[in-house]
mmCIF file of C-alpha atoms in Angstrom:
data_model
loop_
_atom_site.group_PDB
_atom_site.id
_atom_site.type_symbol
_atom_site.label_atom_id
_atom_site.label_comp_id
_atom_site.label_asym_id
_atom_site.label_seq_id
_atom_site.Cartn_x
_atom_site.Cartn_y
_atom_site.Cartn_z
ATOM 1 C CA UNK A 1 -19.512 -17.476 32.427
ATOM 2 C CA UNK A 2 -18.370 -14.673 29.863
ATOM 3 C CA UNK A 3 -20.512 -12.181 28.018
ATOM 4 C CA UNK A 4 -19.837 -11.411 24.497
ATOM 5 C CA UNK A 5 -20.338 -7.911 22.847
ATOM 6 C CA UNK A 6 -19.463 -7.057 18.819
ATOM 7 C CA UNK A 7 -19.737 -3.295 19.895
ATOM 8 C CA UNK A 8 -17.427 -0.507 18.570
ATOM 9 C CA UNK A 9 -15.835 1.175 21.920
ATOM 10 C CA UNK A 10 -12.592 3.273 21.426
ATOM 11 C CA UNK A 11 -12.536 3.570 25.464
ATOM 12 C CA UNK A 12 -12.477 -0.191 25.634
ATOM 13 C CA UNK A 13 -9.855 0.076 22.481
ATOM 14 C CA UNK A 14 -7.416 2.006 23.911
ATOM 15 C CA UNK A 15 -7.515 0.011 27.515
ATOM 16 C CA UNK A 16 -7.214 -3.318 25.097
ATOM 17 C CA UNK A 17 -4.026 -1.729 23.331
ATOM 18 C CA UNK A 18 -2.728 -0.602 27.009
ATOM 19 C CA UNK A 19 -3.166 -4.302 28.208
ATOM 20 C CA UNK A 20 -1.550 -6.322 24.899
ATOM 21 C CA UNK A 21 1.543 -3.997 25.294
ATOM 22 C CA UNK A 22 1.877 -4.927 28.941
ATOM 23 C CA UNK A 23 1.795 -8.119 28.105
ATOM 24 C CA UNK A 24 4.058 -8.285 25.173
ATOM 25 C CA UNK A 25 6.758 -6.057 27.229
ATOM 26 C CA UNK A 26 6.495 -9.110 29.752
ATOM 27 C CA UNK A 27 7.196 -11.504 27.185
ATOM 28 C CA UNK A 28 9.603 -9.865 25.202
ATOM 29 C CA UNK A 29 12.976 -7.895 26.095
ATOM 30 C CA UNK A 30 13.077 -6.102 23.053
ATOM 31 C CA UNK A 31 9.389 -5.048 23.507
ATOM 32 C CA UNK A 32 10.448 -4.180 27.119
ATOM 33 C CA UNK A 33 13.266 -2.055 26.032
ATOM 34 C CA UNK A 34 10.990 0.204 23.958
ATOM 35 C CA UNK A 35 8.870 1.322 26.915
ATOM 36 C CA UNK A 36 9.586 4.915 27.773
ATOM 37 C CA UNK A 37 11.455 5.687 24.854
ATOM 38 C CA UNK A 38 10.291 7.707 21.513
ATOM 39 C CA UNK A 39 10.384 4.501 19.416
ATOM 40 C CA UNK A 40 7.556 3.286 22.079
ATOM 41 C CA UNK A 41 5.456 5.483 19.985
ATOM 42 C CA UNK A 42 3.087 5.888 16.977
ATOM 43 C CA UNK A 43 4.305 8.995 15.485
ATOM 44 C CA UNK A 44 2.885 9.814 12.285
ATOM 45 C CA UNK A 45 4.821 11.244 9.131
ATOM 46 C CA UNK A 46 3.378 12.401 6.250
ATOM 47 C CA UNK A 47 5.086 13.957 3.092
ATOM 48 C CA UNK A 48 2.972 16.139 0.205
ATOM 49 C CA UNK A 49 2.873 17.097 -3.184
ATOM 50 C CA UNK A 50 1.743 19.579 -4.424
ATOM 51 C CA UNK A 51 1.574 21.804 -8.066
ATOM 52 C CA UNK A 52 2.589 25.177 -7.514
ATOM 53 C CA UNK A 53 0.542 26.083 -10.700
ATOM 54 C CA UNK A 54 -2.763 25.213 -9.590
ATOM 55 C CA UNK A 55 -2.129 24.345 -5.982
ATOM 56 C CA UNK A 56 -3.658 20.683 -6.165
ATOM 57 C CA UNK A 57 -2.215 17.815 -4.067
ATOM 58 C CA UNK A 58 -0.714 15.796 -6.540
ATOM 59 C CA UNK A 59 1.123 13.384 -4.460
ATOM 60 C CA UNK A 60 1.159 11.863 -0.905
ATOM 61 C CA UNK A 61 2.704 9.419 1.562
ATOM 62 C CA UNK A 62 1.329 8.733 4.736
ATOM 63 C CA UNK A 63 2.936 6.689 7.357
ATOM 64 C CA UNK A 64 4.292 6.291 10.895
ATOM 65 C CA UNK A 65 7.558 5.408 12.868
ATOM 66 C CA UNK A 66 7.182 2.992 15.451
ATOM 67 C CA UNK A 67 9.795 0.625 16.889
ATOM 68 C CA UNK A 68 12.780 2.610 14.965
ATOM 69 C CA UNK A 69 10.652 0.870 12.178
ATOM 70 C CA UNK A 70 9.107 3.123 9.668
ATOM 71 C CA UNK A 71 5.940 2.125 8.470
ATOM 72 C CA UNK A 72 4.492 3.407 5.004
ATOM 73 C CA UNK A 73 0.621 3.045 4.743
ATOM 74 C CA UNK A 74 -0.430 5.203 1.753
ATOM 75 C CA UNK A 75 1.141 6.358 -1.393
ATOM 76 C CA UNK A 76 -0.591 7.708 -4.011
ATOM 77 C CA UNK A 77 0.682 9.610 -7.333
ATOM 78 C CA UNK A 78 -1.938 11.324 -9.220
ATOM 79 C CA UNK A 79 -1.898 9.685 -13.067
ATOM 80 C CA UNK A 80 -0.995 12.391 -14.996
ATOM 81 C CA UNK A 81 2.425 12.602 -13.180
ATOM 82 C CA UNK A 82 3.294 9.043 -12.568
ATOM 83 C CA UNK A 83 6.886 7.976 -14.248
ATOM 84 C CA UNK A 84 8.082 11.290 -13.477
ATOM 85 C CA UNK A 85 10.089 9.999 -10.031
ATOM 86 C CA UNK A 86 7.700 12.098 -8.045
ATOM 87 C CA UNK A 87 6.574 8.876 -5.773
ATOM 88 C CA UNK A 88 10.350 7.808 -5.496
ATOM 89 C CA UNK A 89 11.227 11.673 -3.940
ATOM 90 C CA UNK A 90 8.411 11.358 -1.711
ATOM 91 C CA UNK A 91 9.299 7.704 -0.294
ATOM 92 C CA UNK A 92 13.150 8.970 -0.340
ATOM 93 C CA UNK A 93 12.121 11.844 1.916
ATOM 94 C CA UNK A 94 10.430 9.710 4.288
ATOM 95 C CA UNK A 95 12.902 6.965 4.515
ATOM 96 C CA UNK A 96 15.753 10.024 5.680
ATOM 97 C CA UNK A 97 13.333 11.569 7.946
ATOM 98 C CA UNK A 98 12.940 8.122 9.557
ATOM 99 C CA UNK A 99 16.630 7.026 9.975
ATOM 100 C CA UNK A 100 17.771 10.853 10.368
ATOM 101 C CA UNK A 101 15.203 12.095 12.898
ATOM 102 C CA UNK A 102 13.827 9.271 14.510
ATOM 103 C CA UNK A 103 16.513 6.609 14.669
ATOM 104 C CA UNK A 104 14.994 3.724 12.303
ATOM 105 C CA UNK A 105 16.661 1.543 10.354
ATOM 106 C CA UNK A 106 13.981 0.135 8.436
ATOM 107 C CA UNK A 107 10.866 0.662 6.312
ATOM 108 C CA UNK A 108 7.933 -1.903 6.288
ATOM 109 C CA UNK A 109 4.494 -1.564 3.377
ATOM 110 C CA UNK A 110 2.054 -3.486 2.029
ATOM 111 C CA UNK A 111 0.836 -3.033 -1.549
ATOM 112 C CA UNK A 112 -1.386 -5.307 -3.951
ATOM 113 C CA UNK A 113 0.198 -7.181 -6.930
ATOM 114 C CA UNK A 114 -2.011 -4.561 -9.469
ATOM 115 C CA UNK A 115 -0.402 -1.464 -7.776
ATOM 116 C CA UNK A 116 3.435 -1.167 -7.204
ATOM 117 C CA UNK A 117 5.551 -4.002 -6.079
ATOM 118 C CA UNK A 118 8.119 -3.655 -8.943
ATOM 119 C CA UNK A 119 8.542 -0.076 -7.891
ATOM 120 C CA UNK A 120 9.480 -0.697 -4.431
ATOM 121 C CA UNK A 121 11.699 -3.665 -5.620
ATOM 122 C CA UNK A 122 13.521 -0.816 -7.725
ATOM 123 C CA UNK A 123 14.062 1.022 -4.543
ATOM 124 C CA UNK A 124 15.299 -1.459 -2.370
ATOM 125 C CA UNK A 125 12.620 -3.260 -1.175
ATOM 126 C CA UNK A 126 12.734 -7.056 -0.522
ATOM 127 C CA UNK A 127 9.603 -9.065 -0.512
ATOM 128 C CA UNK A 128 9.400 -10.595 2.718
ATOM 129 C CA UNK A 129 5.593 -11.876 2.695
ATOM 130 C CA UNK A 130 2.500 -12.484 0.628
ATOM 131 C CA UNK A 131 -1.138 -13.393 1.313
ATOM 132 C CA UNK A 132 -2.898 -14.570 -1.753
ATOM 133 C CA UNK A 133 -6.690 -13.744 -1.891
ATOM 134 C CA UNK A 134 -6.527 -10.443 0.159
ATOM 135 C CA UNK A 135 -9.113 -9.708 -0.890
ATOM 136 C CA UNK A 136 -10.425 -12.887 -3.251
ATOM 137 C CA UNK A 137 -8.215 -12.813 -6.871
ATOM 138 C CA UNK A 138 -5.835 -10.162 -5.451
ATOM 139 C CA UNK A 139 -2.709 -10.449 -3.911
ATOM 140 C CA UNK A 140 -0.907 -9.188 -1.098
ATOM 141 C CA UNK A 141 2.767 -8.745 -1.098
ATOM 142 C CA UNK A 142 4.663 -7.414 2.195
ATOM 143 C CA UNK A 143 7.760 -5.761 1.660
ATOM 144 C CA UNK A 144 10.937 -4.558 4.090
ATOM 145 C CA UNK A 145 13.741 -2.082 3.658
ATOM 146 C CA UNK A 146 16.866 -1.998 5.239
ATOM 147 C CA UNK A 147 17.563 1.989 5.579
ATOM 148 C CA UNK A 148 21.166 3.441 5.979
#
């Protein structure tokens, strides 16, 4: 007999998390060879923007390394500065802080077909996954990098 509970518990979370990575480093030699080492980690990396004029944030990336993968979840230009190669510097500077600093040789994203796949295709990203209707009418594209 099992109970069954929808409730939000970040104790319960974190044990969860603990448990799945036990098990994966069981299953896997390559996730087994990541315990105890920095790429075991989430480490977050962020890179800013901002207009020296006014002092507004006028760009941002935010992201992690994990797995000598680096992982880009946000990127956002502002639209009055868009074109100007200001999202390209900040991806750049993330991609060497990744391979220089942390030792990984790739980048990973996710973006939406009405925001910026052809720009990360001009930078060297390969699309290596989609998932149509994410949400309903839009779609998903998954894209990797090969840094170095």
């Amino acid at each position: 007999m099992f109970r069954i509970e929808t409730e939000v518990d970040k104790e319960r979370r974190t044990v969860l998390g603990e448990r799945l990575e036990e098990t994966n480093a069981g299953r896997s030699p390559t996730m087994a060879a990541l315990r105890g080492t920095p790429a075991q980690e989430e480490v977050p990396l962020q890179v800013w923007a901002w207009d020296e004029a006014s002092g507004e944030l006028v760009a941002g990336l935010d992201g992690f390394t994990w797995g000598h993968w680096l992982h880009v979840g946000l990127l956002w230009v502002a639209d009055a500065h868009r074109g100007a190669g200001l999202g390209s510097r900040l991806l750049e500077r993330a991609e060497s802080m990744a391979r220089a600093e942390r030792g990984c040789g790739y980048a990973r994203l996710e973006t939406w077909d009405f925001q910026a796949p052809d720009f990360y295709r001009t930078l060297g990203y390969e699309v290596v996954g989609r998932v149509d209707d994410y949400p309903p009418g839009v779609t998903e594209y998954i894209l990797t990098k090969r840094l170095g």
